[in-house]
mmCIF file as Biopython writes it, N, C-alpha, C and O atoms, coordinates in Angstrom:
data_model
#
loop_
_atom_site.group_PDB
_atom_site.id
_atom_site.type_symbol
_atom_site.label_atom_id
_atom_site.label_alt_id
_atom_site.label_comp_id
_atom_site.label_asym_id
_atom_site.label_entity_id
_atom_site.label_seq_id
_atom_site.pdbx_PDB_ins_code
_atom_site.Cartn_x
_atom_site.Cartn_y
_atom_site.Cartn_z
_atom_site.occupancy
_atom_site.B_iso_or_equiv
_atom_site.auth_seq_id
_atom_site.auth_asym_id
_atom_site.pdbx_PDB_model_num
ATOM 1   N N  . MET A ? 1  ? 0.708   -1.168  0.331  1.0 0.0 1  A 1 
ATOM 2   C CA . MET A ? 1  ? 0.243   0.133   0.185  1.0 0.0 1  A 1 
ATOM 3   C C  . MET A ? 1  ? 0.536   1.323   -0.153 1.0 0.0 1  A 1 
ATOM 4   O O  . MET A ? 1  ? 0.058   2.146   -0.934 1.0 0.0 1  A 1 
ATOM 5   N N  . ALA A ? 2  ? 1.757   1.276   0.850  1.0 0.0 2  A 1 
ATOM 6   C CA . ALA A ? 2  ? 3.017   2.339   0.536  1.0 0.0 2  A 1 
ATOM 7   C C  . ALA A ? 2  ? 3.123   2.791   -0.805 1.0 0.0 2  A 1 
ATOM 8   O O  . ALA A ? 2  ? 2.792   3.912   -1.191 1.0 0.0 2  A 1 
ATOM 9   N N  . THR A ? 3  ? 3.657   1.762   -1.593 1.0 0.0 3  A 1 
ATOM 10  C CA . THR A ? 3  ? 3.810   1.866   -3.121 1.0 0.0 3  A 1 
ATOM 11  C C  . THR A ? 3  ? 2.826   2.661   -3.719 1.0 0.0 3  A 1 
ATOM 12  O O  . THR A ? 3  ? 3.208   3.645   -4.352 1.0 0.0 3  A 1 
ATOM 13  N N  . VAL A ? 4  ? 1.463   2.384   -3.623 1.0 0.0 4  A 1 
ATOM 14  C CA . VAL A ? 4  ? 0.346   3.186   -4.200 1.0 0.0 4  A 1 
ATOM 15  C C  . VAL A ? 4  ? 0.342   4.234   -3.476 1.0 0.0 4  A 1 
ATOM 16  O O  . VAL A ? 4  ? 0.235   5.220   -4.206 1.0 0.0 4  A 1 
ATOM 17  N N  . VAL A ? 5  ? 0.425   4.585   -2.079 1.0 0.0 5  A 1 
ATOM 18  C CA . VAL A ? 5  ? 0.534   6.230   -1.920 1.0 0.0 5  A 1 
ATOM 19  C C  . VAL A ? 5  ? 1.288   6.890   -2.272 1.0 0.0 5  A 1 
ATOM 20  O O  . VAL A ? 5  ? 0.850   7.960   -2.696 1.0 0.0 5  A 1 
ATOM 21  N N  . ILE A ? 6  ? 2.742   6.705   -2.321 1.0 0.0 6  A 1 
ATOM 22  C CA . ILE A ? 6  ? 3.736   7.166   -2.837 1.0 0.0 6  A 1 
ATOM 23  C C  . ILE A ? 6  ? 3.586   7.800   -4.240 1.0 0.0 6  A 1 
ATOM 24  O O  . ILE A ? 6  ? 4.187   8.794   -4.648 1.0 0.0 6  A 1 
ATOM 25  N N  . GLN A ? 7  ? 2.623   7.005   -4.946 1.0 0.0 7  A 1 
ATOM 26  C CA . GLN A ? 7  ? 2.472   7.574   -6.363 1.0 0.0 7  A 1 
ATOM 27  C C  . GLN A ? 7  ? 2.206   8.918   -6.618 1.0 0.0 7  A 1 
ATOM 28  O O  . GLN A ? 7  ? 2.767   9.566   -7.502 1.0 0.0 7  A 1 
ATOM 29  N N  . GLY A ? 8  ? 1.023   9.511   -5.555 1.0 0.0 8  A 1 
ATOM 30  C CA . GLY A ? 8  ? 0.602   10.735  -5.760 1.0 0.0 8  A 1 
ATOM 31  C C  . GLY A ? 8  ? -0.499  10.704  -4.517 1.0 0.0 8  A 1 
ATOM 32  O O  . GLY A ? 8  ? -0.769  9.747   -3.792 1.0 0.0 8  A 1 
ATOM 33  N N  . THR A ? 9  ? -0.949  11.800  -4.499 1.0 0.0 9  A 1 
ATOM 34  C CA . THR A ? 9  ? -2.080  12.385  -3.510 1.0 0.0 9  A 1 
ATOM 35  C C  . THR A ? 9  ? -3.459  11.636  -3.492 1.0 0.0 9  A 1 
ATOM 36  O O  . THR A ? 9  ? -4.116  11.261  -4.464 1.0 0.0 9  A 1 
ATOM 37  N N  . PRO A ? 10 ? -3.774  11.491  -1.992 1.0 0.0 10 A 1 
ATOM 38  C CA . PRO A ? 10 ? -5.123  10.603  -2.334 1.0 0.0 10 A 1 
ATOM 39  C C  . PRO A ? 10 ? -6.551  11.630  -3.105 1.0 0.0 10 A 1 
ATOM 40  O O  . PRO A ? 10 ? -7.719  11.285  -2.928 1.0 0.0 10 A 1 
ATOM 41  N N  . THR A ? 11 ? -6.347  12.312  -3.560 1.0 0.0 11 A 1 
ATOM 42  C CA . THR A ? 11 ? -7.394  12.805  -4.216 1.0 0.0 11 A 1 
ATOM 43  C C  . THR A ? 11 ? -7.125  12.639  -6.037 1.0 0.0 11 A 1 
ATOM 44  O O  . THR A ? 11 ? -7.960  13.059  -6.839 1.0 0.0 11 A 1 
ATOM 45  N N  . ASP A ? 12 ? -5.983  12.041  -6.412 1.0 0.0 12 A 1 
ATOM 46  C CA . ASP A ? 12 ? -5.838  11.458  -7.660 1.0 0.0 12 A 1 
ATOM 47  C C  . ASP A ? 12 ? -6.611  10.752  -7.829 1.0 0.0 12 A 1 
ATOM 48  O O  . ASP A ? 12 ? -6.420  9.724   -7.180 1.0 0.0 12 A 1 
ATOM 49  N N  . ASN A ? 13 ? -7.431  10.742  -8.381 1.0 0.0 13 A 1 
ATOM 50  C CA . ASN A ? 13 ? -8.225  9.355   -8.587 1.0 0.0 13 A 1 
ATOM 51  C C  . ASN A ? 13 ? -7.866  7.841   -8.799 1.0 0.0 13 A 1 
ATOM 52  O O  . ASN A ? 13 ? -8.458  6.868   -8.333 1.0 0.0 13 A 1 
ATOM 53  N N  . ALA A ? 14 ? -6.689  7.870   -9.661 1.0 0.0 14 A 1 
ATOM 54  C CA . ALA A ? 14 ? -6.132  6.614   -9.917 1.0 0.0 14 A 1 
ATOM 55  C C  . ALA A ? 14 ? -5.471  6.068   -8.838 1.0 0.0 14 A 1 
ATOM 56  O O  . ALA A ? 14 ? -5.419  4.865   -8.581 1.0 0.0 14 A 1 
ATOM 57  N N  . VAL A ? 15 ? -4.939  7.009   -8.177 1.0 0.0 15 A 1 
ATOM 58  C CA . VAL A ? 15 ? -4.481  6.715   -6.555 1.0 0.0 15 A 1 
ATOM 59  C C  . VAL A ? 15 ? -5.348  6.236   -5.843 1.0 0.0 15 A 1 
ATOM 60  O O  . VAL A ? 15 ? -5.138  5.139   -5.326 1.0 0.0 15 A 1 
ATOM 61  N N  . PHE A ? 16 ? -6.436  6.851   -5.642 1.0 0.0 16 A 1 
ATOM 62  C CA . PHE A ? 16 ? -7.319  6.977   -4.821 1.0 0.0 16 A 1 
ATOM 63  C C  . PHE A ? 16 ? -8.269  5.144   -5.049 1.0 0.0 16 A 1 
ATOM 64  O O  . PHE A ? 16 ? -8.625  4.500   -4.062 1.0 0.0 16 A 1 
ATOM 65  N N  . TYR A ? 17 ? -8.439  4.771   -6.142 1.0 0.0 17 A 1 
ATOM 66  C CA . TYR A ? 17 ? -8.865  3.736   -6.674 1.0 0.0 17 A 1 
ATOM 67  C C  . TYR A ? 17 ? -8.004  2.595   -6.424 1.0 0.0 17 A 1 
ATOM 68  O O  . TYR A ? 17 ? -8.338  1.417   -6.299 1.0 0.0 17 A 1 
ATOM 69  N N  . ALA A ? 18 ? -6.853  3.111   -6.368 1.0 0.0 18 A 1 
ATOM 70  C CA . ALA A ? 18 ? -5.465  1.728   -6.249 1.0 0.0 18 A 1 
ATOM 71  C C  . ALA A ? 18 ? -5.705  1.487   -5.097 1.0 0.0 18 A 1 
ATOM 72  O O  . ALA A ? 18 ? -5.916  0.332   -4.727 1.0 0.0 18 A 1 
ATOM 73  N N  . PHE A ? 19 ? -5.729  2.726   -4.113 1.0 0.0 19 A 1 
ATOM 74  C CA . PHE A ? 19 ? -5.292  2.366   -2.900 1.0 0.0 19 A 1 
ATOM 75  C C  . PHE A ? 19 ? -7.071  1.765   -2.028 1.0 0.0 19 A 1 
ATOM 76  O O  . PHE A ? 19 ? -7.048  1.255   -0.908 1.0 0.0 19 A 1 
ATOM 77  N N  . ILE A ? 20 ? -7.834  1.882   -2.472 1.0 0.0 20 A 1 
ATOM 78  C CA . ILE A ? 20 ? -9.425  1.142   -2.148 1.0 0.0 20 A 1 
ATOM 79  C C  . ILE A ? 20 ? -9.291  -0.318  -2.898 1.0 0.0 20 A 1 
ATOM 80  O O  . ILE A ? 20 ? -10.045 -1.146  -2.388 1.0 0.0 20 A 1 
ATOM 81  N N  . SER A ? 21 ? -8.673  -0.715  -3.758 1.0 0.0 21 A 1 
ATOM 82  C CA . SER A ? 21 ? -8.517  -1.997  -4.295 1.0 0.0 21 A 1 
ATOM 83  C C  . SER A ? 21 ? -7.436  -2.820  -3.686 1.0 0.0 21 A 1 
ATOM 84  O O  . SER A ? 21 ? -7.444  -4.051  -3.708 1.0 0.0 21 A 1 
ATOM 85  N N  . ALA A ? 22 ? -6.515  -2.100  -3.148 1.0 0.0 22 A 1 
ATOM 86  C CA . ALA A ? 22 ? -5.368  -2.892  -2.073 1.0 0.0 22 A 1 
ATOM 87  C C  . ALA A ? 22 ? -6.244  -2.967  -0.981 1.0 0.0 22 A 1 
ATOM 88  O O  . ALA A ? 22 ? -6.059  -3.984  -0.312 1.0 0.0 22 A 1 
ATOM 89  N N  . LEU A ? 23 ? -7.184  -2.192  -0.555 1.0 0.0 23 A 1 
ATOM 90  C CA . LEU A ? 23 ? -7.788  -2.593  0.735  1.0 0.0 23 A 1 
ATOM 91  C C  . LEU A ? 23 ? -8.758  -3.696  0.818  1.0 0.0 23 A 1 
ATOM 92  O O  . LEU A ? 23 ? -9.068  -4.392  1.785  1.0 0.0 23 A 1 
ATOM 93  N N  . ALA A ? 24 ? -9.181  -3.709  -0.427 1.0 0.0 24 A 1 
ATOM 94  C CA . ALA A ? 24 ? -10.202 -4.597  -0.721 1.0 0.0 24 A 1 
ATOM 95  C C  . ALA A ? 24 ? -9.331  -6.298  -0.820 1.0 0.0 24 A 1 
ATOM 96  O O  . ALA A ? 24 ? -9.666  -7.369  -0.314 1.0 0.0 24 A 1 
ATOM 97  N N  . THR A ? 25 ? -8.341  -6.005  -1.536 1.0 0.0 25 A 1 
ATOM 98  C CA . THR A ? 25 ? -7.584  -7.252  -1.999 1.0 0.0 25 A 1 
ATOM 99  C C  . THR A ? 25 ? -7.003  -7.772  -0.415 1.0 0.0 25 A 1 
ATOM 100 O O  . THR A ? 25 ? -6.801  -8.983  -0.318 1.0 0.0 25 A 1 
ATOM 101 N N  . HIS A ? 26 ? -6.775  -7.051  0.616  1.0 0.0 26 A 1 
ATOM 102 C CA . HIS A ? 26 ? -5.934  -7.119  1.698  1.0 0.0 26 A 1 
ATOM 103 C C  . HIS A ? 26 ? -7.155  -7.759  2.432  1.0 0.0 26 A 1 
ATOM 104 O O  . HIS A ? 26 ? -6.782  -8.813  2.946  1.0 0.0 26 A 1 
ATOM 105 N N  . ALA A ? 27 ? -8.228  -7.558  2.625  1.0 0.0 27 A 1 
ATOM 106 C CA . ALA A ? 27 ? -8.997  -8.210  3.559  1.0 0.0 27 A 1 
ATOM 107 C C  . ALA A ? 27 ? -9.299  -9.694  3.038  1.0 0.0 27 A 1 
ATOM 108 O O  . ALA A ? 27 ? -9.096  -10.798 3.544  1.0 0.0 27 A 1 
ATOM 109 N N  . ILE A ? 28 ? -9.951  -9.218  1.644  1.0 0.0 28 A 1 
ATOM 110 C CA . ILE A ? 28 ? -9.751  -11.089 0.882  1.0 0.0 28 A 1 
ATOM 111 C C  . ILE A ? 28 ? -8.618  -11.897 0.948  1.0 0.0 28 A 1 
ATOM 112 O O  . ILE A ? 28 ? -8.743  -13.112 1.105  1.0 0.0 28 A 1 
ATOM 113 N N  . ALA A ? 29 ? -7.693  -11.446 0.863  1.0 0.0 29 A 1 
ATOM 114 C CA . ALA A ? 29 ? -6.372  -12.143 1.070  1.0 0.0 29 A 1 
ATOM 115 C C  . ALA A ? 29 ? -6.471  -12.497 2.472  1.0 0.0 29 A 1 
ATOM 116 O O  . ALA A ? 29 ? -6.712  -13.688 2.669  1.0 0.0 29 A 1 
ATOM 117 N N  . LYS A ? 30 ? -6.320  -11.604 3.711  1.0 0.0 30 A 1 
ATOM 118 C CA . LYS A ? 30 ? -6.421  -12.295 4.737  1.0 0.0 30 A 1 
ATOM 119 C C  . LYS A ? 30 ? -7.745  -13.388 5.376  1.0 0.0 30 A 1 
ATOM 120 O O  . LYS A ? 30 ? -7.553  -14.053 6.394  1.0 0.0 30 A 1 
ATOM 121 N N  . SER A ? 31 ? -8.873  -13.430 4.719  1.0 0.0 31 A 1 
ATOM 122 C CA . SER A ? 31 ? -9.968  -14.118 4.926  1.0 0.0 31 A 1 
ATOM 123 C C  . SER A ? 31 ? -9.485  -15.918 3.950  1.0 0.0 31 A 1 
ATOM 124 O O  . SER A ? 31 ? -9.862  -17.059 4.218  1.0 0.0 31 A 1 
ATOM 125 N N  . ILE A ? 32 ? -8.880  -15.593 3.226  1.0 0.0 32 A 1 
ATOM 126 C CA . ILE A ? 32 ? -8.590  -16.815 2.485  1.0 0.0 32 A 1 
ATOM 127 C C  . ILE A ? 32 ? -7.371  -17.784 3.339  1.0 0.0 32 A 1 
ATOM 128 O O  . ILE A ? 32 ? -7.331  -19.009 3.449  1.0 0.0 32 A 1 
ATOM 129 N N  . ASN A ? 33 ? -6.454  -16.780 3.862  1.0 0.0 33 A 1 
ATOM 130 C CA . ASN A ? 33 ? -5.268  -17.080 4.706  1.0 0.0 33 A 1 
ATOM 131 C C  . ASN A ? 33 ? -5.825  -17.687 5.885  1.0 0.0 33 A 1 
ATOM 132 O O  . ASN A ? 33 ? -5.338  -18.705 6.375  1.0 0.0 33 A 1 
ATOM 133 N N  . THR A ? 34 ? -6.967  -17.017 6.421  1.0 0.0 34 A 1 
ATOM 134 C CA . THR A ? 34 ? -7.351  -17.781 7.883  1.0 0.0 34 A 1 
ATOM 135 C C  . THR A ? 34 ? -8.218  -18.665 7.464  1.0 0.0 34 A 1 
ATOM 136 O O  . THR A ? 34 ? -8.264  -19.595 8.268  1.0 0.0 34 A 1 
ATOM 137 N N  . LEU A ? 35 ? -8.842  -18.791 6.687  1.0 0.0 35 A 1 
ATOM 138 C CA . LEU A ? 35 ? -9.087  -20.370 6.317  1.0 0.0 35 A 1 
ATOM 139 C C  . LEU A ? 35 ? -7.982  -21.623 5.729  1.0 0.0 35 A 1 
ATOM 140 O O  . LEU A ? 35 ? -8.263  -22.820 5.792  1.0 0.0 35 A 1 
ATOM 141 N N  . LEU A ? 36 ? -7.151  -21.275 5.360  1.0 0.0 36 A 1 
ATOM 142 C CA . LEU A ? 36 ? -6.061  -21.985 5.260  1.0 0.0 36 A 1 
ATOM 143 C C  . LEU A ? 36 ? -5.243  -22.160 6.396  1.0 0.0 36 A 1 
ATOM 144 O O  . LEU A ? 36 ? -4.879  -23.335 6.446  1.0 0.0 36 A 1 
ATOM 145 N N  . THR A ? 37 ? -4.844  -21.551 7.237  1.0 0.0 37 A 1 
ATOM 146 C CA . THR A ? 37 ? -4.402  -21.880 8.248  1.0 0.0 37 A 1 
ATOM 147 C C  . THR A ? 37 ? -5.038  -21.816 9.874  1.0 0.0 37 A 1 
ATOM 148 O O  . THR A ? 37 ? -4.466  -22.388 10.802 1.0 0.0 37 A 1 
ATOM 149 N N  . GLY A ? 38 ? -6.074  -21.172 10.016 1.0 0.0 38 A 1 
ATOM 150 C CA . GLY A ? 38 ? -7.170  -21.534 11.167 1.0 0.0 38 A 1 
ATOM 151 C C  . GLY A ? 38 ? -8.168  -22.277 10.760 1.0 0.0 38 A 1 
ATOM 152 O O  . GLY A ? 38 ? -8.878  -22.475 11.747 1.0 0.0 38 A 1 
ATOM 153 N N  . GLY A ? 39 ? -8.623  -22.816 9.798  1.0 0.0 39 A 1 
ATOM 154 C CA . GLY A ? 39 ? -9.574  -23.914 9.566  1.0 0.0 39 A 1 
ATOM 155 C C  . GLY A ? 39 ? -10.939 -23.073 9.473  1.0 0.0 39 A 1 
ATOM 156 O O  . GLY A ? 39 ? -11.123 -21.967 9.981  1.0 0.0 39 A 1 
ATOM 157 N N  . LEU A ? 40 ? -11.819 -23.790 8.752  1.0 0.0 40 A 1 
ATOM 158 C CA . LEU A ? 40 ? -13.254 -23.378 8.353  1.0 0.0 40 A 1 
ATOM 159 C C  . LEU A ? 40 ? -14.086 -22.790 9.780  1.0 0.0 40 A 1 
ATOM 160 O O  . LEU A ? 40 ? -14.835 -21.821 9.657  1.0 0.0 40 A 1 
ATOM 161 N N  . LYS A ? 41 ? -13.941 -23.285 10.790 1.0 0.0 41 A 1 
ATOM 162 C CA . LYS A ? 41 ? -14.520 -22.786 12.153 1.0 0.0 41 A 1 
ATOM 163 C C  . LYS A ? 41 ? -14.256 -21.209 12.307 1.0 0.0 41 A 1 
ATOM 164 O O  . LYS A ? 41 ? -15.133 -20.345 12.359 1.0 0.0 41 A 1 
ATOM 165 N N  . TYR A ? 42 ? -12.413 -20.947 12.390 1.0 0.0 42 A 1 
ATOM 166 C CA . TYR A ? 42 ? -12.237 -19.705 12.619 1.0 0.0 42 A 1 
ATOM 167 C C  . TYR A ? 42 ? -12.650 -18.553 11.277 1.0 0.0 42 A 1 
ATOM 168 O O  . TYR A ? 42 ? -13.116 -17.414 11.311 1.0 0.0 42 A 1 
ATOM 169 N N  . ALA A ? 43 ? -12.250 -19.421 10.171 1.0 0.0 43 A 1 
ATOM 170 C CA . ALA A ? 43 ? -12.683 -18.668 9.305  1.0 0.0 43 A 1 
ATOM 171 C C  . ALA A ? 43 ? -14.041 -17.975 8.945  1.0 0.0 43 A 1 
ATOM 172 O O  . ALA A ? 43 ? -14.204 -16.991 8.223  1.0 0.0 43 A 1 
ATOM 173 N N  . SER A ? 44 ? -14.929 -18.678 9.580  1.0 0.0 44 A 1 
ATOM 174 C CA . SER A ? 44 ? -16.565 -18.477 9.643  1.0 0.0 44 A 1 
ATOM 175 C C  . SER A ? 44 ? -16.591 -17.435 10.523 1.0 0.0 44 A 1 
ATOM 176 O O  . SER A ? 44 ? -17.641 -16.829 10.311 1.0 0.0 44 A 1 
ATOM 177 N N  . VAL A ? 45 ? -15.655 -16.646 11.856 1.0 0.0 45 A 1 
ATOM 178 C CA . VAL A ? 45 ? -16.047 -16.078 12.620 1.0 0.0 45 A 1 
ATOM 179 C C  . VAL A ? 45 ? -15.140 -14.644 12.343 1.0 0.0 45 A 1 
ATOM 180 O O  . VAL A ? 45 ? -15.431 -13.519 12.750 1.0 0.0 45 A 1 
ATOM 181 N N  . PHE A ? 46 ? -14.053 -15.008 11.594 1.0 0.0 46 A 1 
ATOM 182 C CA . PHE A ? 46 ? -13.360 -13.697 11.183 1.0 0.0 46 A 1 
ATOM 183 C C  . PHE A ? 46 ? -12.911 -13.254 9.989  1.0 0.0 46 A 1 
ATOM 184 O O  . PHE A ? 46 ? -12.065 -12.365 9.892  1.0 0.0 46 A 1 
ATOM 185 N N  . ALA A ? 47 ? -13.559 -13.965 8.806  1.0 0.0 47 A 1 
ATOM 186 C CA . ALA A ? 47 ? -13.786 -13.497 7.464  1.0 0.0 47 A 1 
ATOM 187 C C  . ALA A ? 47 ? -15.061 -12.472 7.349  1.0 0.0 47 A 1 
ATOM 188 O O  . ALA A ? 47 ? -14.963 -11.607 6.479  1.0 0.0 47 A 1 
ATOM 189 N N  . PRO A ? 48 ? -16.143 -12.489 8.078  1.0 0.0 48 A 1 
ATOM 190 C CA . PRO A ? 48 ? -16.903 -11.888 7.833  1.0 0.0 48 A 1 
ATOM 191 C C  . PRO A ? 48 ? -16.826 -10.195 8.500  1.0 0.0 48 A 1 
ATOM 192 O O  . PRO A ? 48 ? -17.376 -9.126  8.235  1.0 0.0 48 A 1 
ATOM 193 N N  . ILE A ? 49 ? -15.903 -10.641 9.405  1.0 0.0 49 A 1 
ATOM 194 C CA . ILE A ? 49 ? -15.893 -9.068  10.645 1.0 0.0 49 A 1 
ATOM 195 C C  . ILE A ? 49 ? -14.468 -8.456  9.814  1.0 0.0 49 A 1 
ATOM 196 O O  . ILE A ? 49 ? -14.258 -7.259  9.618  1.0 0.0 49 A 1 
ATOM 197 N N  . GLN A ? 50 ? -13.561 -9.592  9.387  1.0 0.0 50 A 1 
ATOM 198 C CA . GLN A ? 50 ? -12.763 -8.535  8.481  1.0 0.0 50 A 1 
ATOM 199 C C  . GLN A ? 50 ? -13.184 -7.892  7.169  1.0 0.0 50 A 1 
ATOM 200 O O  . GLN A ? 50 ? -12.765 -6.856  6.653  1.0 0.0 50 A 1 
ATOM 201 N N  . ILE A ? 51 ? -13.763 -8.426  6.907  1.0 0.0 51 A 1 
ATOM 202 C CA . ILE A ? 51 ? -14.374 -7.855  5.255  1.0 0.0 51 A 1 
ATOM 203 C C  . ILE A ? 51 ? -15.249 -6.406  5.769  1.0 0.0 51 A 1 
ATOM 204 O O  . ILE A ? 51 ? -14.966 -5.239  5.499  1.0 0.0 51 A 1 
ATOM 205 N N  . PHE A ? 52 ? -16.443 -6.953  6.630  1.0 0.0 52 A 1 
ATOM 206 C CA . PHE A ? 52 ? -17.093 -5.848  7.422  1.0 0.0 52 A 1 
ATOM 207 C C  . PHE A ? 52 ? -16.423 -4.684  7.611  1.0 0.0 52 A 1 
ATOM 208 O O  . PHE A ? 52 ? -16.877 -3.626  7.177  1.0 0.0 52 A 1 
ATOM 209 N N  . HIS A ? 53 ? -15.090 -4.769  8.386  1.0 0.0 53 A 1 
ATOM 210 C CA . HIS A ? 53 ? -14.334 -3.870  8.983  1.0 0.0 53 A 1 
ATOM 211 C C  . HIS A ? 53 ? -13.827 -3.041  7.427  1.0 0.0 53 A 1 
ATOM 212 O O  . HIS A ? 53 ? -14.039 -1.843  7.241  1.0 0.0 53 A 1 
ATOM 213 N N  . MET A ? 54 ? -13.229 -3.825  6.544  1.0 0.0 54 A 1 
ATOM 214 C CA . MET A ? 54 ? -12.539 -3.164  5.359  1.0 0.0 54 A 1 
ATOM 215 C C  . MET A ? 54 ? -13.723 -2.424  4.978  1.0 0.0 54 A 1 
ATOM 216 O O  . MET A ? 54 ? -13.591 -1.207  5.109  1.0 0.0 54 A 1 
ATOM 217 N N  . THR A ? 55 ? -14.831 -2.812  4.547  1.0 0.0 55 A 1 
ATOM 218 C CA . THR A ? 55 ? -16.332 -2.479  3.834  1.0 0.0 55 A 1 
ATOM 219 C C  . THR A ? 55 ? -16.684 -0.773  4.521  1.0 0.0 55 A 1 
ATOM 220 O O  . THR A ? 55 ? -17.192 0.199   3.960  1.0 0.0 55 A 1 
ATOM 221 N N  . ILE A ? 56 ? -16.212 -0.927  5.823  1.0 0.0 56 A 1 
ATOM 222 C CA . ILE A ? 56 ? -16.784 0.420   6.302  1.0 0.0 56 A 1 
ATOM 223 C C  . ILE A ? 56 ? -15.255 1.247   6.356  1.0 0.0 56 A 1 
ATOM 224 O O  . ILE A ? 56 ? -15.423 2.423   6.680  1.0 0.0 56 A 1 
ATOM 225 N N  . LEU A ? 57 ? -14.245 0.995   6.185  1.0 0.0 57 A 1 
ATOM 226 C CA . LEU A ? 57 ? -13.053 2.071   6.399  1.0 0.0 57 A 1 
ATOM 227 C C  . LEU A ? 57 ? -13.131 2.568   4.744  1.0 0.0 57 A 1 
ATOM 228 O O  . LEU A ? 57 ? -13.019 3.765   4.477  1.0 0.0 57 A 1 
ATOM 229 N N  . ILE A ? 58 ? -13.369 1.353   3.468  1.0 0.0 58 A 1 
ATOM 230 C CA . ILE A ? 58 ? -13.529 1.903   2.287  1.0 0.0 58 A 1 
ATOM 231 C C  . ILE A ? 58 ? -14.562 2.891   2.108  1.0 0.0 58 A 1 
ATOM 232 O O  . ILE A ? 58 ? -14.273 3.904   1.470  1.0 0.0 58 A 1 
ATOM 233 N N  . THR A ? 59 ? -15.854 2.734   2.626  1.0 0.0 59 A 1 
ATOM 234 C CA . THR A ? 59 ? -16.912 3.535   2.586  1.0 0.0 59 A 1 
ATOM 235 C C  . THR A ? 59 ? -16.693 4.958   3.382  1.0 0.0 59 A 1 
ATOM 236 O O  . THR A ? 59 ? -17.074 6.028   2.905  1.0 0.0 59 A 1 
ATOM 237 N N  . LEU A ? 60 ? -16.061 4.845   4.598  1.0 0.0 60 A 1 
ATOM 238 C CA . LEU A ? 60 ? -15.313 6.333   4.766  1.0 0.0 60 A 1 
ATOM 239 C C  . LEU A ? 60 ? -14.336 7.111   4.235  1.0 0.0 60 A 1 
ATOM 240 O O  . LEU A ? 60 ? -14.087 8.306   4.395  1.0 0.0 60 A 1 
ATOM 241 N N  . LEU A ? 61 ? -13.734 6.135   3.476  1.0 0.0 61 A 1 
ATOM 242 C CA . LEU A ? 61 ? -12.840 6.797   2.599  1.0 0.0 61 A 1 
ATOM 243 C C  . LEU A ? 61 ? -13.201 7.550   1.241  1.0 0.0 61 A 1 
ATOM 244 O O  . LEU A ? 61 ? -12.659 8.522   0.716  1.0 0.0 61 A 1 
ATOM 245 N N  . TRP A ? 62 ? -14.248 6.815   0.862  1.0 0.0 62 A 1 
ATOM 246 C CA . TRP A ? 62 ? -15.326 7.312   -0.520 1.0 0.0 62 A 1 
ATOM 247 C C  . TRP A ? 62 ? -15.961 8.578   0.030  1.0 0.0 62 A 1 
ATOM 248 O O  . TRP A ? 62 ? -16.174 9.494   -0.765 1.0 0.0 62 A 1 
ATOM 249 N N  . TRP A ? 63 ? -16.333 8.744   1.499  1.0 0.0 63 A 1 
ATOM 250 C CA . TRP A ? 63 ? -17.106 9.609   1.340  1.0 0.0 63 A 1 
ATOM 251 C C  . TRP A ? 63 ? -16.424 11.006  1.898  1.0 0.0 63 A 1 
ATOM 252 O O  . TRP A ? 63 ? -16.883 12.146  1.969  1.0 0.0 63 A 1 
ATOM 253 N N  . ASN A ? 64 ? -15.483 10.599  2.168  1.0 0.0 64 A 1 
ATOM 254 C CA . ASN A ? 64 ? -14.220 11.517  2.316  1.0 0.0 64 A 1 
ATOM 255 C C  . ASN A ? 64 ? -13.706 12.392  1.606  1.0 0.0 64 A 1 
ATOM 256 O O  . ASN A ? 64 ? -13.585 13.605  1.775  1.0 0.0 64 A 1 
ATOM 257 N N  . ILE A ? 65 ? -13.306 11.500  0.529  1.0 0.0 65 A 1 
ATOM 258 C CA . ILE A ? 65 ? -12.601 12.253  -0.549 1.0 0.0 65 A 1 
ATOM 259 C C  . ILE A ? 65 ? -13.353 12.460  -1.944 1.0 0.0 65 A 1 
ATOM 260 O O  . ILE A ? 65 ? -12.802 13.076  -2.856 1.0 0.0 65 A 1 
#
């Protein structure tokens, strides 16, 4: 994500969309990793919370910029 942010200001549309895509990809990757390392029971608790958390963050960023 630091590579994305260093490319320009957050008000630049390309940088903003790249940053939001990175956040979404991060949430999905963490959820998949949780499933693979922690099992289905742990992933069924962690993944929805992680995706909800990132959805809130992306929404707040979207509204502020």
